[in-house]
Coordinates of C-alpha atoms and ligand atoms in Angstrom, one line a residue:
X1 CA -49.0 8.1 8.9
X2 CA -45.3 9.2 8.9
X3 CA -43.0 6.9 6.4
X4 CA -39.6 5.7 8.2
X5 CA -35.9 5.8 7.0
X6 CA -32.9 4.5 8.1
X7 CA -29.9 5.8 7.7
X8 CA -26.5 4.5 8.1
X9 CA -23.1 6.8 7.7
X10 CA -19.4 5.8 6.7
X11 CA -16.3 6.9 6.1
X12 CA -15.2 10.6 6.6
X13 CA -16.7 14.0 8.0
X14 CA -17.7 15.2 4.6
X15 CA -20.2 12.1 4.8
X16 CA -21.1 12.9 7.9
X17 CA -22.4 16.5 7.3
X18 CA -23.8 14.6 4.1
X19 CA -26.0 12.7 6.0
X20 CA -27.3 15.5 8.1
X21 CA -28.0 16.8 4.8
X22 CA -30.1 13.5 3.8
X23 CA -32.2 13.7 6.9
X24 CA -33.2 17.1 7.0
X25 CA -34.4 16.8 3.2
X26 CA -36.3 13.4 3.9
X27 CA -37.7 15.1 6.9
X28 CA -39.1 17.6 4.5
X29 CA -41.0 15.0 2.3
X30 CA -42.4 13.5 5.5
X31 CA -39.8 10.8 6.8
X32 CA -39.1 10.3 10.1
X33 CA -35.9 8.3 11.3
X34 CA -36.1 5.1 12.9
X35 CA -33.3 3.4 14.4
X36 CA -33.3 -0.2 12.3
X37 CA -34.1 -1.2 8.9
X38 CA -36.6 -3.6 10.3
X39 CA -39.1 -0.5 11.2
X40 CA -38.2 1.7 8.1
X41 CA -40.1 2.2 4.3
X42 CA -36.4 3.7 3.5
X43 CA -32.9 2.5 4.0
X44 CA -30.1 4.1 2.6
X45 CA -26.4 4.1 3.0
X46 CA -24.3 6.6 2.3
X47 CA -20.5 5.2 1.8
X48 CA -17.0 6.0 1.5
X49 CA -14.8 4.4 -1.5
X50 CA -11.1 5.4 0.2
X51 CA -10.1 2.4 0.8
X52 CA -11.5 -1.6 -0.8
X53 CA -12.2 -2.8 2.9
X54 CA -14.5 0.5 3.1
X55 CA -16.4 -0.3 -0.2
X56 CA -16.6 -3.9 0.2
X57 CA -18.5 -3.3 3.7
X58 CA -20.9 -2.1 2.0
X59 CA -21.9 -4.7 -0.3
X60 CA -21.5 -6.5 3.2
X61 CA -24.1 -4.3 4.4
X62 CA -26.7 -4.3 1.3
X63 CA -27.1 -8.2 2.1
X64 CA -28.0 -8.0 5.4
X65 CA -30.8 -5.6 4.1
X66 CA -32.1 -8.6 1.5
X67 CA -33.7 -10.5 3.6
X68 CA -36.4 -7.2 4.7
X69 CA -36.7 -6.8 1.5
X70 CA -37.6 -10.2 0.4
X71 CA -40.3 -9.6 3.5
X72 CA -41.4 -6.6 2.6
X73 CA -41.0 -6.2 -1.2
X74 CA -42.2 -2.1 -1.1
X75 CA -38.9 -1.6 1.2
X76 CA -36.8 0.9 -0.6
X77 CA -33.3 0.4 -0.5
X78 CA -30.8 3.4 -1.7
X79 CA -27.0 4.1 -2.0
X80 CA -25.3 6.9 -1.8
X81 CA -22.1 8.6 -1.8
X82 CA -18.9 7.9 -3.0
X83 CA -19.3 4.4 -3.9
X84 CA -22.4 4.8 -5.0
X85 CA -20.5 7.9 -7.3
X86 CA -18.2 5.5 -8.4
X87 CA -20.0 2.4 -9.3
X88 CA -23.5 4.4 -10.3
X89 CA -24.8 1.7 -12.9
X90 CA -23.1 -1.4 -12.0
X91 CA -24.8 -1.1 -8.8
X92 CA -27.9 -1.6 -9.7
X93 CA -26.5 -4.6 -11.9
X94 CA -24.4 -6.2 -9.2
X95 CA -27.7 -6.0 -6.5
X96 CA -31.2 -6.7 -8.0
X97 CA -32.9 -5.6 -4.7
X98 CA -31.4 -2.2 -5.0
X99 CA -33.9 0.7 -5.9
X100 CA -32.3 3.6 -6.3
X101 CA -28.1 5.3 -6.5
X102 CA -27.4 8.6 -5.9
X103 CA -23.6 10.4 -5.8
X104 CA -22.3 13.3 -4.0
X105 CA -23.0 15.2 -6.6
X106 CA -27.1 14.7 -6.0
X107 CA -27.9 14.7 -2.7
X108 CA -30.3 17.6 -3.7
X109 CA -32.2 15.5 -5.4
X110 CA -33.1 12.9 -3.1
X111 CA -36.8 14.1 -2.2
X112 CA -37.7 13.9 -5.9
X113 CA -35.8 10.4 -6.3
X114 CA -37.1 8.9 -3.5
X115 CA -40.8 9.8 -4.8
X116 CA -40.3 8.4 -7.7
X117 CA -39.3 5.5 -6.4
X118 CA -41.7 5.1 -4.2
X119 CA -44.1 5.5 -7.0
X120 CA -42.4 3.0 -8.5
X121 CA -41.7 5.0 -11.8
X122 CA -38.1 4.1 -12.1
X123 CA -35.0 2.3 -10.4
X124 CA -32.8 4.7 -10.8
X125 CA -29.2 6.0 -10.8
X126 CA -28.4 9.4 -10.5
X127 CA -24.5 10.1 -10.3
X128 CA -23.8 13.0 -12.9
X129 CA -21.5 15.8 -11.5
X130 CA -22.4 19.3 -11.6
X131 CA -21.6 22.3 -12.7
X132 CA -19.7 25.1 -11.1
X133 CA -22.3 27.1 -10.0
X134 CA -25.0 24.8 -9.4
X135 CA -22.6 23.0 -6.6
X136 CA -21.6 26.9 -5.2
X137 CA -25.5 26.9 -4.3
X138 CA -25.7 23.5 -2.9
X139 CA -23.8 23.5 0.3
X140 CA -25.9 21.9 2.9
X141 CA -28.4 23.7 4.6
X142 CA -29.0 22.0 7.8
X143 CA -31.5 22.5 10.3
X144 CA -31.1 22.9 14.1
X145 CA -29.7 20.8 16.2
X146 CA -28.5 21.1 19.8
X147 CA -25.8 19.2 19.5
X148 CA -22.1 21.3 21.3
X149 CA -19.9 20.7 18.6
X150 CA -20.7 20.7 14.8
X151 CA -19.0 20.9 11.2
X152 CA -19.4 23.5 9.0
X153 CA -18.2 22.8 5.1
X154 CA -15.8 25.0 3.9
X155 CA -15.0 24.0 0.5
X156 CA -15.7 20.7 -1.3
X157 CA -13.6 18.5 -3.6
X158 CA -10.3 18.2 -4.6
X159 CA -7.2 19.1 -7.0
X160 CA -4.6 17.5 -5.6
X161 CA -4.5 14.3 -6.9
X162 CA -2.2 12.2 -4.6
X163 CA -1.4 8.8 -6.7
X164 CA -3.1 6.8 -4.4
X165 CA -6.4 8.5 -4.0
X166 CA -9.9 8.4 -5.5
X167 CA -11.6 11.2 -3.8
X168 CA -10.9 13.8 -6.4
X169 CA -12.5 11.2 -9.0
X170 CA -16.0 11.0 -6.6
X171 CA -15.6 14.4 -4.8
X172 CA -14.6 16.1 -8.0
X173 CA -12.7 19.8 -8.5
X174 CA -11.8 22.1 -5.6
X175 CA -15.0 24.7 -4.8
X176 CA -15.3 27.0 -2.1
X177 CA -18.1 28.2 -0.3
X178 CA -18.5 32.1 -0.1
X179 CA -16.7 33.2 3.4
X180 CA -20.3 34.9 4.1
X181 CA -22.6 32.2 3.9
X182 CA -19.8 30.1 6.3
X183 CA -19.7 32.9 8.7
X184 CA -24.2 33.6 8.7
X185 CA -23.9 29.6 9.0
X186 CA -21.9 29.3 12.2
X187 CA -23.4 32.6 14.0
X188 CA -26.8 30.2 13.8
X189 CA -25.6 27.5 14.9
X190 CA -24.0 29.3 18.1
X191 CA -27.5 30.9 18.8
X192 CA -28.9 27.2 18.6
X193 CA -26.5 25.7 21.3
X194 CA -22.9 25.0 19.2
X195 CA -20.1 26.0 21.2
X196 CA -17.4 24.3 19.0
X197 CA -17.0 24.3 15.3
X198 CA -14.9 22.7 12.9
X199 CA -14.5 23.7 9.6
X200 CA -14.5 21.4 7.4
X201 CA -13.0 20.5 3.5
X202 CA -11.0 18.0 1.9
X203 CA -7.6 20.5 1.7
X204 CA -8.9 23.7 3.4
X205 CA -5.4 25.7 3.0
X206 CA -6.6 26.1 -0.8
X207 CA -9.5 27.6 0.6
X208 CA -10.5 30.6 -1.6
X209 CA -7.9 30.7 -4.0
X210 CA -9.8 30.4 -7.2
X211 CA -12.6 32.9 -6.1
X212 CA -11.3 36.5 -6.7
X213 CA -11.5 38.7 -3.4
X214 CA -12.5 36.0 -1.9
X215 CA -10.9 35.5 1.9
X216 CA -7.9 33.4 2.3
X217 CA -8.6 30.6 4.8
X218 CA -6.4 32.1 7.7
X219 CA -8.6 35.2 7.3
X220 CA -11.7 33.1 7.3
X221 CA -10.5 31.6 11.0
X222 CA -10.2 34.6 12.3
X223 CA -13.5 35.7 11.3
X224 CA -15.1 32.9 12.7
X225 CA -12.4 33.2 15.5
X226 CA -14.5 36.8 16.6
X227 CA -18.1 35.2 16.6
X228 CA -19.5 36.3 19.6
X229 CA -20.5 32.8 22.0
X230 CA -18.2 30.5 20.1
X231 CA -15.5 28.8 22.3
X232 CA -13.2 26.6 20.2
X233 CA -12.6 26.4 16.5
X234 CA -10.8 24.0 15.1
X235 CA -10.3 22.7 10.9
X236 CA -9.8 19.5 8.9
X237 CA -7.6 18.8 6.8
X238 CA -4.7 20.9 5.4
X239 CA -2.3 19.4 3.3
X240 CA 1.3 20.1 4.3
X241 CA 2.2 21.2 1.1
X242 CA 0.1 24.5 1.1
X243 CA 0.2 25.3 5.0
X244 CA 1.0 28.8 5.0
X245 CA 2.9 31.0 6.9
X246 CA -0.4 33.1 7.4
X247 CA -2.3 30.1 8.6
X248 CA 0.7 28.6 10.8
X249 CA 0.7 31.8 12.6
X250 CA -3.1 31.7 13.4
X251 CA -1.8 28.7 16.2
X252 CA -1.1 30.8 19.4
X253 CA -3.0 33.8 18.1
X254 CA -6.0 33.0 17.6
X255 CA -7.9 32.6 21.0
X256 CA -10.5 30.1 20.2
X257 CA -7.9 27.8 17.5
X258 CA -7.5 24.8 19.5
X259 CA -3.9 23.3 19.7
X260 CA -4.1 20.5 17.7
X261 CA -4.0 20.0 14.2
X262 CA -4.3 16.7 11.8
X263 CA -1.6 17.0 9.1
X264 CA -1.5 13.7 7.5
X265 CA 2.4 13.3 6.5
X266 CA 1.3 9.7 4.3
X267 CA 5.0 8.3 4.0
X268 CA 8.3 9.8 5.5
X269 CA 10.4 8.9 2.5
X270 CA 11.1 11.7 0.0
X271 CA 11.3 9.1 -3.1
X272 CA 8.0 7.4 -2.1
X273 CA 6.0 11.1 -1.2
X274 CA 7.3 11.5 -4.8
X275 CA 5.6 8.9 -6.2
X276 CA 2.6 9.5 -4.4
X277 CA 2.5 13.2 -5.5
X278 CA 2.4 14.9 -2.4
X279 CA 4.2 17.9 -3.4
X280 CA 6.1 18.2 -0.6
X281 CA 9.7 16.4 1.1
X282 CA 10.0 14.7 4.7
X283 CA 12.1 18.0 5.5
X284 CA 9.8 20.2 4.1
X285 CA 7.4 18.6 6.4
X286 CA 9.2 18.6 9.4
X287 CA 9.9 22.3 9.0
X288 CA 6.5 23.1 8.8
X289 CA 5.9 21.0 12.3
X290 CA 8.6 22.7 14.0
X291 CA 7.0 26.5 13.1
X292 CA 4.2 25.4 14.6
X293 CA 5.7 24.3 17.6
X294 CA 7.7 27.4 17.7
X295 CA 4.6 29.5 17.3
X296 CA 2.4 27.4 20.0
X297 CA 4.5 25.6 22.0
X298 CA 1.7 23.5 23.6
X299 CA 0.7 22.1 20.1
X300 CA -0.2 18.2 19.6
X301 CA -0.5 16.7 16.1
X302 CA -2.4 13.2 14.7
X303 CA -1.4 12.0 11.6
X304 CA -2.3 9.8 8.1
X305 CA 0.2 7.5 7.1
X306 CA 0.0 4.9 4.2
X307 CA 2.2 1.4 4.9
X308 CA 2.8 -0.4 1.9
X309 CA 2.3 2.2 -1.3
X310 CA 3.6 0.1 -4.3
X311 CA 7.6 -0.3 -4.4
X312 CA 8.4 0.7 -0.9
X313 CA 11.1 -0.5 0.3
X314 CA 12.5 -1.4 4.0
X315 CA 14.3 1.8 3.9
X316 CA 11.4 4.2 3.1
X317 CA 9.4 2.3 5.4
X318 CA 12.7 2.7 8.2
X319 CA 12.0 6.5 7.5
X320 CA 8.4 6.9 8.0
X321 CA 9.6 5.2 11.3
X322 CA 11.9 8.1 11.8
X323 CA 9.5 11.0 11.3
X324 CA 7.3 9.5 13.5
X325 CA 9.5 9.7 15.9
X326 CA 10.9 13.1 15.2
X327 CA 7.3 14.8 14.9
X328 CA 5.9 12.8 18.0
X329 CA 2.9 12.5 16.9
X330 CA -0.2 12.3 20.0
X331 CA -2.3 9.4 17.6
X332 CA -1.9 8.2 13.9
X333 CA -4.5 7.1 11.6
X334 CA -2.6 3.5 9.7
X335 CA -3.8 2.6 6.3
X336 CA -2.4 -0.7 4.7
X337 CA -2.2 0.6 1.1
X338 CA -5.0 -0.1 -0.8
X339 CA -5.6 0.1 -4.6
X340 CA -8.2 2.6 -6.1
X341 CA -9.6 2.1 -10.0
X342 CA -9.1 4.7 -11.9
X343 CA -5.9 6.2 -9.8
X344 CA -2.1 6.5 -10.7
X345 CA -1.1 4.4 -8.3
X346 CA -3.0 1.3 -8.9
X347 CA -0.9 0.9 -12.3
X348 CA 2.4 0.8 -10.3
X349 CA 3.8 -2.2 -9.8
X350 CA 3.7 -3.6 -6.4
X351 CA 5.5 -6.7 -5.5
X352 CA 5.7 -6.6 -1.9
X353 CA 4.3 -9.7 0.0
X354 CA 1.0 -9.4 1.5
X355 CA 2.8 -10.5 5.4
X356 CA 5.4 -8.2 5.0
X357 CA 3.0 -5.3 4.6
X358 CA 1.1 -6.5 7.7
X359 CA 4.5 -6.8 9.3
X360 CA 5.5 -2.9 8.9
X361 CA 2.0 -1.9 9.1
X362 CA 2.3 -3.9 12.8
X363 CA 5.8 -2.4 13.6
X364 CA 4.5 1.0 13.3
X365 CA 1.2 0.2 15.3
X366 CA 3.5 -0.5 17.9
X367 CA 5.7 2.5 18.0
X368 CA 2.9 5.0 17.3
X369 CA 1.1 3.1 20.4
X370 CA 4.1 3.7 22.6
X371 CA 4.3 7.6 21.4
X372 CA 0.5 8.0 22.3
X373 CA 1.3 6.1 26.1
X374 CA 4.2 8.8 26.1
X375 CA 1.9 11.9 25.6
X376 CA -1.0 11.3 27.2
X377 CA -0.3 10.0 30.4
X378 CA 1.1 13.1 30.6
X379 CA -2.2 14.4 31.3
X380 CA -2.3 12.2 34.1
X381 CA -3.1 14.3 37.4
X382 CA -3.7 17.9 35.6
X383 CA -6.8 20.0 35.7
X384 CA -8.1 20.5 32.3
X385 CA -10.7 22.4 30.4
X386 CA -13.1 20.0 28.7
X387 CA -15.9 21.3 26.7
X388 CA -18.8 18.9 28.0
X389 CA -20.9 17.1 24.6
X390 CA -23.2 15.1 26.0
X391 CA -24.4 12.4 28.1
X392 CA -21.6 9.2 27.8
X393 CA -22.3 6.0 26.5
X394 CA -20.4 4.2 29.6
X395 CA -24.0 5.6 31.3
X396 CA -24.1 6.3 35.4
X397 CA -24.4 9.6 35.5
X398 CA -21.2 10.1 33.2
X399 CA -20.5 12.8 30.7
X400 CA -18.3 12.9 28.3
X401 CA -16.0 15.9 26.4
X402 CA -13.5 16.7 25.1
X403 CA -9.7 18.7 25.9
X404 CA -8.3 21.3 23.5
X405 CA -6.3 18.6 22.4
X406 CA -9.4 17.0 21.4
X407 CA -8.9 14.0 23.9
X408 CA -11.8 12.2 24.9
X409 CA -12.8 12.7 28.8
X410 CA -15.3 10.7 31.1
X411 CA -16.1 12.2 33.9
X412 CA -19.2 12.4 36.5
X413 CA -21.6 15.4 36.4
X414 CA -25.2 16.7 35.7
X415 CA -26.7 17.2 32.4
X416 CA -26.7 20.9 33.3
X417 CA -23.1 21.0 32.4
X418 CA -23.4 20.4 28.6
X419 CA -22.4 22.9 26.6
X420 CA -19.9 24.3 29.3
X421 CA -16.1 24.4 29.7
X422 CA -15.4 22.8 32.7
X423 CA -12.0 21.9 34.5
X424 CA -11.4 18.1 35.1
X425 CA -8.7 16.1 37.0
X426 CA -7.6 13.3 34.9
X427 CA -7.6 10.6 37.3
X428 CA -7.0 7.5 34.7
X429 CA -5.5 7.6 31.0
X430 CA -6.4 4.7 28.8
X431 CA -5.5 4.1 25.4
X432 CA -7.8 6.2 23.6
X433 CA -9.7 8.1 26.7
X434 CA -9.0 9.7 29.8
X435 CA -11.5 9.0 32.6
X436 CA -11.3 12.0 34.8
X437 CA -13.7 14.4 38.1
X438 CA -14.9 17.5 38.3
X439 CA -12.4 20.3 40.1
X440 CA -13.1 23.1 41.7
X441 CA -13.1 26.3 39.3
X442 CA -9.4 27.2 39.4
Ligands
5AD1 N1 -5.0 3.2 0.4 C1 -4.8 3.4 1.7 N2 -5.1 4.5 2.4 C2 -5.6 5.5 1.7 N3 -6.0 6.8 2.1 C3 -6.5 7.4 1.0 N4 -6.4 6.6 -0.1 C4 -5.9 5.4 0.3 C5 -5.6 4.2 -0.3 N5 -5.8 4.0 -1.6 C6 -5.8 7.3 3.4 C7 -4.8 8.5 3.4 C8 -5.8 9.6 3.7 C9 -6.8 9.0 4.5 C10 -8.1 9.7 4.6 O1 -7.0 7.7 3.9 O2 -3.9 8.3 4.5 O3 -5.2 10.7 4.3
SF4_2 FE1 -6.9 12.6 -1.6 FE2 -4.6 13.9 -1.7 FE3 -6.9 15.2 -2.1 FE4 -6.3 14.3 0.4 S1 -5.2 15.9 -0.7 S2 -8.3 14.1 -0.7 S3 -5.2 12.4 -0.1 S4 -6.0 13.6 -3.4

């Protein structure tokens, strides 16, 4: 008989394509995925660190697991990702019922952890980081799926070190994968149904740069950009600081390069991007924003912004208020600032009252909310193109895809669509979806 796992995914993309990772290599030692931890042999979680309310969920999580276990004793429970990179050890000491850790580092390993687990040879933690070429070799390898839209990694890690973050202390050192193996990747997952790709990296404009002859990321875009069946391409995330001429220019050139990007600006004060290491000014910032504009007029941009980093004042805070403004951004993602072990930024002092973060963190909801209204209902009576996903969750014959501005759209229509452009009429715009009917072929 087949064993079961159960899988459950937080945090960012990278853990995302992580996880497709886990299941195709449990799939190989004869696991088949079940859809609650009540039916499985194997639950795992793989988790995200960024921020304490992200970790914490998880501990959250590993109780609700404990009493299966206390059911079923030969339940294996594992962690991975970057908590479980971070904590390794003092997991296993902080949860008794916890079999086995594994970091980003190890995913490889999993088949051969889990079996000796399941032999019961060892509890185990397995969280070392690789080397170099070990990790060049390991970039998934995932199987087919017929899914419309898929991620492709790019390069993993990271060397920026912003003050605030603990991803290059789980994720490790910049590494890029070779431009061929991305490019073979994507032309199989076109023939297998993908009609959008995103390429994917924690800072993808330094894509390349430490591998000699090796493509630089612009060029790598408009490889993909000429793959034959492909119809939108899109990438996450750059980092202001190193978006290049070369790459800016790809927007409005490059057929397939949808016209959005995600630029997370983190704070609009210069003194407070200082401390949090960015690299770049709130001018330097908005100059890159308006070059994009210039080159593709149409362009939309989301955000990351941090409310609260330690010493900020009302006047920093007044001008992450005015870039948001200025830039006009069509959503945000709003972090209250959260400390990280192990990070420069956690050793600054921060003597700002709990409600008064809330406060600004609430202020800017609001004006980011009122910016999004602004944009989107723009949409509001216009035929689009929406690339068709799947079948909606709303149900009733609804499907569900997405704009080149990668808004969500609900509209009615047959299966037979997926995988298609289509042109909608937005007929509705809500707060973060547009509900919208098929028009005729314009
Ligand atoms: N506290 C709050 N937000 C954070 N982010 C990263 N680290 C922290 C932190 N310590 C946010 C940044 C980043 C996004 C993925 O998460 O805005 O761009
Ligand atoms: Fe973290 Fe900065 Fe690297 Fe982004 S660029 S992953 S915020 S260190």
């Amino acid at each position: 008989m087949k064993k079961a796992f159960y899988l459950e995914t937080f945090g960012c993309q990278m853990n995302v394509v992580d996880s497709e990772q886990i299941v195709d290599l449990l799939h190989q030692i004869g696991y088949a995925q079940v859809p609650s931890a009540e039916l499985a042999d194997l639950v795992l979680l793989n988790t995200c660190s960024v921020r304490d309310k992200a970790e914490r969920k998880v501990y959250g999580h590993l109780g609700r697991f404990k009493p299966i276990k206390d059911l079923r004793p030969e339940l294996i429970i594992a962690v991975g990702g970057c908590v479980a990179q971070q904590e390794g050890e003092r997991m296993l000491d902080k949860v008794p019922y916890l079999d086995l850790v594994f970091g980003t580092h190890n995913i490889h390993r999993l088949p051969e952890l889990v079996q000796q687990v399941e032999e019961r040879r060892r509890r185990g933690v397995e969280t070392d980081f690789l080397d170099r070429e070990t990790r060049l070799n390991l970039f998934p390898e995932r199987t087919q799926r017929d899914s419309v839209t898929r991620f492709v990694t790019v390069m993993q890690g990271c060397d920026n070190f912003c003050s605030y973050c603990i991803v290059p202390h789980v994720r490790g050192r910049e590494i890029s994968r070779p431009s061929a193996d991305i490019i073979a990747e994507v032309r199989h997952l076109v023939a297998h149904g993908a009609r959008e790709v995103t390429l994917l990296g924690q800072n993808v404009n330094s894509y390349g740069i430490r591998d000699h002859g090796e493509l630089s990321f612009a060029q790598l875009l408009e490889q993909v950009n000429a793959i034959d069946g492909l119809q939108r391409l899109r990438f996450a995330t750059s980092h202001p600081k190193d978006l290049t001429d070369e790459l800016i220019s790809c927007f409005g050139r490059l057929d397939k390069l949808c016209k959005h990007i995600h630029l997370p600006m983190q704070s609009g004060s210069d003194r407070i991007l200082r401390l949090m290491n960015r690299g770049y000014s709130a001018g330097d910032y908005l100059g890159k924003v308006e070059q994009l504009k210039k080159n593709c007029p149409e362009i939309l941009f989301t955000t990351d912004i941090i409310v609260g980093f330690p010493g900020e004042t009302e006047d920093d805070f007044q001008a992450t208020l005015d870039l948001v403004e200025q830039v006009g951004y069509a959503d945000a993602y709003t972090f209250l600032y959260s400390p990280r072990i192990e990070t420069a930024a956690a050793r600054m002092p921060d003597d700002q009252p709990p409600h008064q973060k809330q406060q600004r963190f609430d202020r800017l909801l609001e004006l980011q909310r009122r910016i999004s209204a602004d944009i989107w209902k723009k949409d509001a009576e216009q035929v689009l193109p929406v690339l068709v996903e799947g079948v909606s969750k709303q149900g009733q014959g609804q499907l569900f895809g997405r704009t080149d501005w990668n808004r969500i759209v609900n509209f009615n229509g047959t299966a037979e669509l997926i995988g298609s452009i289509v042109p909608v009429r937005i007929v509705k715009v809500f707060r973060n979806s547009h509900l919208g009917e098929l028009a005729a072929p314009q």
